[in-house]
Amino acid sequence: SKSSSSTETSSSVESESSSESSSESTSSVQPSVKYPALQKYAGKTYYAVDRDSAEVPDMFPTSFTITSDTEAITVDGKQELIRNVTSDSGFIALTGEMGHSMGTGLSFEFRPLGGSDSDAVEVLNQGQRLAYSTTMPE
């Protein structure tokens, strides 16, 4: 009986927070998110859709994940703190703190593909583009 009561409590807390988020600004509900522009993408792993089709596949990671607090990005298993995020002309650009295989520092631009509910993004690196999706490639 103890376990069932604890699950009840958590579900009621969830429903409260979801109703709150519609009326209040998201920052008050989610104070742990450092970069709100990344919130929609945080906590998911994005996989390169057809990396071999890129002119220079090495310019693109096979996968990347933004941590749920949006403070770091994991690119091909290497985690890097995010130093700066800019959102411009539909693209979101991340700048990392340390050197990385995508150039001298991590400079990572992506934009959503498809509709607002789509889990696909397009990564831009030095003029090259590649689609990523949260679906694991075959």
Short mmCIF file of C-alpha atoms in Angstrom, two decimals:
data_model
loop_
_atom_site.label_atom_id
_atom_site.label_comp_id
_atom_site.label_asym_id
_atom_site.label_seq_id
_atom_site.Cartn_x
_atom_site.Cartn_y
_atom_site.Cartn_z
CA SER A 1 0.00 0.00 0.00
CA LYS A 2 2.95 2.28 0.70
CA SER A 3 4.26 2.09 -2.85
CA SER A 4 0.89 2.88 -4.40
CA SER A 5 0.48 6.00 -2.29
CA SER A 6 3.88 7.32 -3.37
CA THR A 7 3.01 6.90 -7.05
CA GLU A 8 -0.26 8.75 -6.47
CA THR A 9 1.62 11.65 -4.94
CA SER A 10 4.04 11.95 -7.85
CA SER A 11 1.27 11.91 -10.44
CA SER A 12 -0.64 14.70 -8.69
CA VAL A 13 2.55 16.77 -8.55
CA GLU A 14 3.06 16.24 -12.28
CA SER A 15 -0.45 17.36 -13.19
CA GLU A 16 0.00 20.47 -11.04
CA SER A 17 3.24 21.49 -12.71
CA SER A 18 1.85 21.00 -16.22
CA SER A 19 -1.13 23.26 -15.52
CA GLU A 20 1.24 25.81 -13.95
CA SER A 21 3.48 25.92 -16.99
CA SER A 22 0.63 27.08 -19.23
CA SER A 23 -0.22 30.03 -16.99
CA GLU A 24 3.24 30.95 -15.71
CA SER A 25 6.42 31.54 -17.62
CA THR A 26 8.51 28.41 -18.09
CA SER A 27 11.46 29.93 -16.23
CA SER A 28 9.55 29.83 -12.94
CA VAL A 29 8.68 26.17 -13.42
CA GLN A 30 12.10 25.12 -14.73
CA PRO A 31 14.72 27.16 -12.87
CA SER A 32 17.40 24.56 -13.63
CA VAL A 33 17.50 25.28 -17.37
CA LYS A 34 20.44 27.49 -18.21
CA TYR A 35 19.57 28.16 -21.85
CA PRO A 36 15.81 28.23 -22.50
CA ALA A 37 16.39 28.06 -26.27
CA LEU A 38 17.73 24.52 -25.76
CA GLN A 39 14.98 23.32 -23.46
CA LYS A 40 12.97 21.64 -26.21
CA TYR A 41 16.03 19.64 -27.29
CA ALA A 42 17.44 18.80 -23.89
CA GLY A 43 17.63 15.26 -22.60
CA LYS A 44 17.21 13.67 -26.04
CA THR A 45 19.84 12.01 -28.16
CA TYR A 46 19.92 13.03 -31.79
CA TYR A 47 21.43 10.64 -34.34
CA ALA A 48 22.83 11.55 -37.75
CA VAL A 49 20.33 10.39 -40.34
CA ASP A 50 22.68 9.70 -43.24
CA ARG A 51 26.13 10.76 -42.16
CA ASP A 52 27.88 8.95 -45.01
CA SER A 53 26.10 11.18 -47.51
CA ALA A 54 27.90 14.27 -46.18
CA GLU A 55 30.84 15.54 -48.19
CA VAL A 56 33.04 15.39 -45.13
CA PRO A 57 31.41 12.97 -42.64
CA ASP A 58 34.07 13.74 -40.02
CA MET A 59 32.65 17.23 -39.68
CA PHE A 60 29.51 15.72 -38.16
CA PRO A 61 29.17 13.63 -35.02
CA THR A 62 27.22 10.39 -35.21
CA SER A 63 25.11 11.62 -32.30
CA PHE A 64 24.74 14.44 -29.83
CA THR A 65 22.82 14.93 -26.61
CA ILE A 66 22.13 18.16 -24.74
CA THR A 67 21.97 17.57 -20.99
CA SER A 68 18.59 18.19 -19.39
CA ASP A 69 19.89 21.25 -17.52
CA THR A 70 21.19 22.53 -20.91
CA GLU A 71 24.62 23.20 -19.39
CA ALA A 72 26.56 20.70 -21.50
CA ILE A 73 26.42 18.84 -24.78
CA THR A 74 27.70 15.33 -25.33
CA VAL A 75 29.04 14.84 -28.85
CA ASP A 76 30.04 11.29 -29.75
CA GLY A 77 30.56 10.46 -26.09
CA LYS A 78 32.62 13.55 -25.22
CA GLN A 79 30.88 15.96 -22.92
CA GLU A 80 31.58 19.63 -23.28
CA LEU A 81 30.26 22.56 -21.28
CA ILE A 82 28.22 25.02 -23.29
CA ARG A 83 29.64 28.51 -22.99
CA ASN A 84 27.24 30.43 -25.15
CA VAL A 85 23.97 29.93 -27.01
CA THR A 86 22.70 32.28 -29.66
CA SER A 87 19.44 31.94 -31.51
CA ASP A 88 19.37 33.68 -34.85
CA SER A 89 17.37 33.26 -38.08
CA GLY A 90 15.91 29.93 -37.01
CA PHE A 91 19.28 28.45 -36.10
CA ILE A 92 20.46 27.81 -32.56
CA ALA A 93 24.23 28.05 -32.20
CA LEU A 94 26.12 26.47 -29.30
CA THR A 95 29.65 27.40 -28.45
CA GLY A 96 31.61 24.95 -26.34
CA GLU A 97 34.38 25.62 -23.89
CA MET A 98 37.11 23.30 -25.08
CA GLY A 99 38.65 22.15 -28.33
CA HIS A 100 36.71 19.66 -30.35
CA SER A 101 36.84 17.62 -33.54
CA MET A 102 34.47 20.06 -35.23
CA GLY A 103 37.14 22.75 -35.34
CA THR A 104 39.09 24.67 -32.74
CA GLY A 105 36.20 25.01 -30.34
CA LEU A 106 32.80 23.46 -30.53
CA SER A 107 30.66 25.61 -32.75
CA PHE A 108 27.47 23.80 -33.30
CA GLU A 109 24.47 25.20 -35.14
CA PHE A 110 21.19 23.46 -35.62
CA ARG A 111 17.62 24.28 -36.46
CA PRO A 112 14.38 22.34 -36.20
CA LEU A 113 13.20 20.44 -39.27
CA GLY A 114 9.54 19.79 -39.95
CA GLY A 115 6.74 20.90 -37.68
CA SER A 116 6.93 22.00 -34.08
CA ASP A 117 6.31 18.45 -32.90
CA SER A 118 9.01 17.01 -35.12
CA ASP A 119 12.02 15.45 -33.40
CA ALA A 120 14.37 16.21 -36.27
CA VAL A 121 16.97 18.95 -36.54
CA GLU A 122 19.46 19.99 -39.15
CA VAL A 123 23.05 20.57 -38.05
CA LEU A 124 25.08 23.18 -39.89
CA ASN A 125 28.87 23.12 -39.83
CA GLN A 126 30.99 25.34 -42.06
CA GLY A 127 28.31 25.47 -44.72
CA GLN A 128 27.60 21.74 -44.67
CA ARG A 129 24.25 20.50 -43.42
CA LEU A 130 23.14 17.17 -42.05
CA ALA A 131 19.81 16.01 -40.67
CA TYR A 132 19.56 14.45 -37.21
CA SER A 133 16.67 12.64 -35.65
CA THR A 134 15.89 11.20 -32.23
CA THR A 135 15.15 7.90 -33.97
CA MET A 136 18.07 5.50 -33.84
CA PRO A 137 19.30 4.80 -37.40
CA GLU A 138 18.85 1.30 -38.84
#
